[in-house]
mmCIF file of C-alpha atoms in Angstrom:
data_model
loop_
_atom_site.group_PDB
_atom_site.id
_atom_site.type_symbol
_atom_site.label_atom_id
_atom_site.label_comp_id
_atom_site.label_asym_id
_atom_site.label_seq_id
_atom_site.Cartn_x
_atom_site.Cartn_y
_atom_site.Cartn_z
ATOM 1 C CA MET H 1406 0.006 0.004 -0.021
ATOM 2 C CA GLU H 1407 2.817 2.460 0.752
ATOM 3 C CA ASN H 1408 3.908 2.386 -2.814
ATOM 4 C CA SER H 1409 0.522 3.644 -3.946
ATOM 5 C CA PHE H 1410 0.481 6.215 -1.079
ATOM 6 C CA GLU H 1411 3.946 7.473 -2.082
ATOM 7 C CA ALA H 1412 2.808 7.691 -5.786
ATOM 8 C CA LEU H 1413 -0.016 9.937 -4.811
ATOM 9 C CA ILE H 1414 2.129 12.227 -2.745
ATOM 10 C CA ALA H 1415 5.130 12.388 -5.108
ATOM 11 C CA THR H 1416 2.922 13.215 -8.167
ATOM 12 C CA TYR H 1417 0.951 15.772 -6.029
ATOM 13 C CA ILE H 1418 4.201 17.543 -5.093
ATOM 14 C CA GLU H 1419 5.317 17.551 -8.744
ATOM 15 C CA ASN H 1420 2.107 18.777 -10.302
ATOM 16 C CA LYS H 1421 -0.504 19.668 -7.648
ATOM 17 C CA VAL H 1422 -2.366 16.507 -8.795
ATOM 18 C CA GLY H 1423 -1.585 13.249 -7.250
ATOM 19 C CA ILE H 1424 -2.291 10.083 -9.252
ATOM 20 C CA SER H 1425 -1.918 6.422 -8.269
ATOM 21 C CA GLU H 1426 -2.896 3.998 -10.981
ATOM 22 C CA HIS H 1427 -3.446 1.139 -8.547
ATOM 23 C CA PHE H 1428 -4.551 2.695 -5.295
ATOM 24 C CA LEU H 1429 -7.552 0.227 -5.270
ATOM 25 C CA SER H 1430 -6.809 -3.478 -5.839
ATOM 26 C CA THR H 1431 -8.731 -5.135 -8.703
ATOM 27 C CA ASP H 1432 -10.725 -7.203 -6.231
ATOM 28 C CA LEU H 1433 -11.672 -4.188 -4.006
ATOM 29 C CA ALA H 1434 -12.613 -2.037 -7.024
ATOM 30 C CA ASN H 1435 -14.741 -4.897 -8.471
ATOM 31 C CA ASN H 1436 -16.522 -5.381 -5.082
ATOM 32 C CA LEU H 1437 -17.196 -1.731 -4.602
ATOM 33 C CA LYS H 1438 -18.464 -1.476 -8.200
ATOM 34 C CA GLN H 1439 -20.893 -4.325 -7.486
ATOM 35 C CA ASN H 1440 -22.106 -2.491 -4.392
ATOM 36 C CA LEU H 1441 -22.807 0.601 -6.342
ATOM 37 C CA ILE H 1442 -24.591 -1.323 -9.107
ATOM 38 C CA SER H 1443 -26.733 -3.094 -6.455
ATOM 39 C CA LEU H 1444 -27.601 0.219 -4.696
ATOM 40 C CA ASN H 1445 -28.588 1.755 -7.981
ATOM 41 C CA GLN H 1446 -30.818 -1.213 -8.873
ATOM 42 C CA LYS H 1447 -32.608 -0.741 -5.549
ATOM 43 C CA SER H 1448 -33.070 2.969 -6.353
ATOM 44 C CA LEU H 1449 -31.089 4.050 -3.321
ATOM 45 C CA LEU H 1450 -28.985 6.673 -5.049
ATOM 46 C CA MET H 1451 -30.104 10.284 -4.849
ATOM 47 C CA GLU H 1452 -29.622 13.355 -7.071
ATOM 48 C CA ALA H 1453 -26.297 15.082 -6.333
ATOM 49 C CA GLY H 1454 -26.664 18.538 -4.971
ATOM 50 C CA ILE H 1455 -24.454 21.714 -5.188
ATOM 51 C CA GLY H 1456 -23.267 23.149 -1.861
ATOM 52 C CA ASN H 1457 -23.419 21.655 1.623
ATOM 53 C CA SER H 1458 -26.236 20.884 4.048
ATOM 54 C CA GLU H 1459 -26.365 24.584 5.069
ATOM 55 C CA LYS H 1460 -26.885 25.777 1.589
ATOM 56 C CA VAL H 1461 -27.709 23.068 -0.977
ATOM 57 C CA SER H 1462 -29.325 23.390 -4.405
ATOM 58 C CA TYR H 1463 -30.063 21.048 -7.246
ATOM 59 C CA ASP H 1464 -29.364 22.103 -10.784
ATOM 60 C CA GLY H 1465 -29.175 19.508 -13.579
ATOM 61 C CA ALA H 1466 -27.636 22.109 -15.903
ATOM 62 C CA ILE H 1467 -24.500 22.187 -13.638
ATOM 63 C CA ARG H 1468 -24.431 18.679 -12.224
ATOM 64 C CA SER H 1469 -26.287 15.492 -13.260
ATOM 65 C CA ASP H 1470 -24.783 12.552 -11.382
ATOM 66 C CA SER H 1471 -26.330 10.489 -8.594
ATOM 67 C CA ILE H 1472 -24.706 9.692 -5.225
ATOM 68 C CA TYR H 1473 -24.843 7.502 -2.197
ATOM 69 C CA TRP H 1474 -22.927 8.338 1.009
ATOM 70 C CA LEU H 1475 -20.651 5.678 2.480
ATOM 71 C CA ASP H 1476 -21.062 5.113 6.246
ATOM 72 C CA LYS H 1477 -19.404 2.823 8.700
ATOM 73 C CA LYS H 1478 -22.903 2.217 10.101
ATOM 74 C CA HIS H 1479 -23.695 0.218 6.905
ATOM 75 C CA ASN H 1480 -21.158 -2.377 8.054
ATOM 76 C CA ASN H 1481 -20.351 -3.331 4.499
ATOM 77 C CA ALA H 1482 -17.237 -5.393 4.369
ATOM 78 C CA PHE H 1483 -15.907 -3.796 1.223
ATOM 79 C CA GLU H 1484 -16.703 -0.238 2.220
ATOM 80 C CA ASN H 1485 -14.981 -0.975 5.516
ATOM 81 C CA GLU H 1486 -11.897 -2.258 3.614
ATOM 82 C CA PHE H 1487 -11.934 1.011 1.653
ATOM 83 C CA PHE H 1488 -12.224 3.034 4.857
ATOM 84 C CA ALA H 1489 -9.325 1.098 6.325
ATOM 85 C CA GLN H 1490 -7.173 1.993 3.365
ATOM 86 C CA ILE H 1491 -8.163 5.658 3.538
ATOM 87 C CA GLU H 1492 -7.329 5.746 7.309
ATOM 88 C CA ALA H 1493 -3.913 4.188 6.537
ATOM 89 C CA PHE H 1494 -3.239 6.824 3.830
ATOM 90 C CA ILE H 1495 -4.275 9.636 6.201
ATOM 91 C CA LEU H 1496 -1.908 8.351 8.820
ATOM 92 C CA TYR H 1497 0.869 8.126 6.212
ATOM 93 C CA LEU H 1498 0.099 11.621 4.941
ATOM 94 C CA ASN H 1499 -0.029 13.165 8.402
ATOM 95 C CA GLN H 1500 3.244 11.585 9.393
ATOM 96 C CA SER H 1501 5.124 12.350 6.182
ATOM 97 C CA CYS H 1502 3.627 15.755 5.282
ATOM 98 C CA TYR H 1503 2.201 17.127 8.576
ATOM 99 C CA THR H 1504 -1.148 17.811 6.958
ATOM 100 C CA GLY H 1505 -3.273 17.636 10.202
ATOM 101 C CA ILE H 1506 -6.170 15.675 8.635
ATOM 102 C CA THR H 1507 -8.631 14.551 11.208
ATOM 103 C CA GLY H 1508 -11.555 13.006 9.251
ATOM 104 C CA TYR H 1509 -12.978 12.157 5.895
ATOM 105 C CA GLU H 1510 -16.325 11.704 3.972
ATOM 106 C CA PHE H 1511 -16.899 9.707 0.795
ATOM 107 C CA HIS H 1512 -19.794 8.834 -1.494
ATOM 108 C CA TYR H 1513 -20.378 6.632 -4.495
ATOM 109 C CA SER H 1514 -20.868 8.656 -7.604
ATOM 110 C CA LEU H 1515 -22.752 7.335 -10.712
ATOM 111 C CA TYR H 1516 -22.852 9.151 -14.118
ATOM 112 C CA GLU H 1517 -25.071 7.660 -16.751
ATOM 113 C CA SER H 1518 -24.536 8.334 -20.472
ATOM 114 C CA GLY H 1519 -24.839 12.133 -21.103
ATOM 115 C CA ASP H 1520 -24.071 13.181 -17.497
ATOM 116 C CA PHE H 1521 -21.471 15.806 -16.519
ATOM 117 C CA TYR H 1522 -20.395 18.187 -13.799
ATOM 118 C CA LEU H 1523 -19.419 21.735 -14.801
ATOM 119 C CA LYS H 1524 -16.302 23.621 -13.521
ATOM 120 C CA HIS H 1525 -16.174 23.980 -9.713
ATOM 121 C CA LEU H 1526 -14.076 24.006 -6.553
ATOM 122 C CA ASP H 1527 -14.651 21.355 -3.863
ATOM 123 C CA GLN H 1528 -14.231 23.577 -0.802
ATOM 124 C CA PHE H 1529 -17.343 25.421 0.412
ATOM 125 C CA LYS H 1530 -17.162 29.184 0.989
ATOM 126 C CA ASN H 1531 -19.054 28.783 4.299
ATOM 127 C CA ASN H 1532 -17.017 25.760 5.591
ATOM 128 C CA PRO H 1533 -13.260 25.326 4.906
ATOM 129 C CA SER H 1534 -13.022 21.872 6.459
ATOM 130 C CA ARG H 1535 -12.434 20.083 3.163
ATOM 131 C CA LYS H 1536 -8.682 20.017 2.662
ATOM 132 C CA TYR H 1537 -7.991 17.373 -0.027
ATOM 133 C CA SER H 1538 -10.237 15.789 -2.693
ATOM 134 C CA MET H 1539 -9.866 12.140 -3.607
ATOM 135 C CA ILE H 1540 -11.546 10.240 -6.389
ATOM 136 C CA SER H 1541 -11.159 6.480 -6.922
ATOM 137 C CA TYR H 1542 -12.479 5.054 -10.170
ATOM 138 C CA LEU H 1543 -14.455 1.822 -10.641
ATOM 139 C CA ASN H 1544 -14.542 1.574 -14.445
ATOM 140 C CA SER H 1545 -12.923 -1.502 -16.119
ATOM 141 C CA ASN H 1546 -12.249 -1.518 -19.865
ATOM 142 C CA TRP H 1547 -12.841 2.305 -20.142
ATOM 143 C CA GLN H 1548 -12.197 3.547 -23.686
ATOM 144 C CA GLU H 1549 -11.208 7.101 -24.795
ATOM 145 C CA SER H 1550 -14.493 7.306 -26.708
ATOM 146 C CA ASP H 1551 -16.419 6.834 -23.434
ATOM 147 C CA GLY H 1552 -15.515 10.389 -22.431
ATOM 148 C CA GLY H 1553 -16.189 11.255 -18.782
ATOM 149 C CA GLU H 1554 -12.710 12.434 -18.069
ATOM 150 C CA LEU H 1555 -11.798 14.550 -15.024
ATOM 151 C CA LEU H 1556 -10.485 17.909 -16.465
ATOM 152 C CA ILE H 1557 -8.423 19.819 -14.016
ATOM 153 C CA HIS H 1558 -7.676 23.437 -14.841
ATOM 154 C CA GLN H 1559 -4.349 24.895 -14.199
ATOM 155 C CA LEU H 1560 -2.780 28.095 -15.521
ATOM 156 C CA ASP H 1561 -0.132 26.478 -17.696
ATOM 157 C CA ASN H 1562 -1.283 22.870 -18.017
ATOM 158 C CA ASN H 1563 -4.957 21.676 -18.105
ATOM 159 C CA GLN H 1564 -4.910 17.989 -17.204
ATOM 160 C CA LYS H 1565 -7.382 15.470 -18.550
ATOM 161 C CA ILE H 1566 -7.567 12.217 -16.466
ATOM 162 C CA SER H 1567 -9.290 9.107 -17.686
ATOM 163 C CA PRO H 1568 -11.547 7.376 -15.044
ATOM 164 C CA THR H 1569 -9.972 3.901 -15.308
ATOM 165 C CA GLN H 1570 -10.561 1.307 -12.647
ATOM 166 C CA GLY H 1571 -8.221 1.305 -9.656
ATOM 167 C CA LYS H 1572 -6.886 4.815 -10.256
ATOM 168 C CA THR H 1573 -7.097 7.402 -7.538
ATOM 169 C CA VAL H 1574 -6.661 11.178 -7.955
ATOM 170 C CA PHE H 1575 -5.711 13.516 -5.049
ATOM 171 C CA PHE H 1576 -5.505 17.352 -4.958
ATOM 172 C CA LYS H 1577 -6.229 20.315 -2.663
ATOM 173 C CA SER H 1578 -9.957 21.001 -2.498
ATOM 174 C CA ASP H 1579 -9.563 24.842 -2.406
ATOM 175 C CA GLU H 1580 -6.995 25.184 -5.100
ATOM 176 C CA LEU H 1581 -7.954 23.503 -8.385
ATOM 177 C CA VAL H 1582 -11.017 24.185 -10.422
ATOM 178 C CA HIS H 1583 -12.125 21.003 -12.167
ATOM 179 C CA GLU H 1584 -14.970 19.417 -14.114
ATOM 180 C CA VAL H 1585 -16.255 16.042 -15.248
ATOM 181 C CA LEU H 1586 -16.695 15.943 -19.018
ATOM 182 C CA VAL H 1587 -19.745 14.431 -20.566
ATOM 183 C CA THR H 1588 -19.702 10.708 -20.292
ATOM 184 C CA GLN H 1589 -20.865 8.468 -23.075
ATOM 185 C CA ASN H 1590 -21.015 5.348 -20.867
ATOM 186 C CA THR H 1591 -21.899 4.502 -17.269
ATOM 187 C CA ARG H 1592 -19.124 6.060 -15.129
ATOM 188 C CA MET H 1593 -18.669 4.997 -11.494
ATOM 189 C CA SER H 1594 -16.396 6.269 -8.750
ATOM 190 C CA ILE H 1595 -15.958 6.915 -5.052
ATOM 191 C CA THR H 1596 -15.509 10.587 -4.415
ATOM 192 C CA GLY H 1597 -14.607 12.223 -1.212
ATOM 193 C CA TRP H 1598 -12.650 14.603 0.932
ATOM 194 C CA LEU H 1599 -9.938 14.487 3.616
ATOM 195 C CA LYS H 1600 -11.020 17.048 6.261
ATOM 196 C CA SER H 1601 -9.611 19.011 9.092
ATOM 197 C CA ASP H 1602 -12.326 20.353 11.351
#
């Protein structure tokens, strides 16, 4: 695991965007994907909002994905395995980079064909607790023609990242404007934030 942790940190330091191609094992990614598919079949996903609980709105012209929040209370073995890996990464990050992360939140995210999320920052104006954004992808056999890339806007180097299975992306929540380009296929991920309250 430490190799994937170090890959995230090293590429983040180099380019403000950390990428680990194999942060999630194939088995864990497959199991999380099956969880997400099952939740969607049971109609348990909800429309994704814009903003936080203090100021939330819903606008399909800005964001059209559906989400389901992960919670330890669900006591799902594969989600708990994911949480354990995130907690190990936070420990590694705090010890090596002194980031002071104290918590996290994650949700499944499902984009159907035609869905997108326009340019945005992840940190709320009325709550600065989100420090780092993390996205782990659950899409096997993803093709360039499927679209759905994460486009990160930087002054001298916009970066387009394909949502291939096992890959995790890591960046500061208040720093980089980003968007999800229109997907032509079902696109699945776990998206979340490392927090300092």
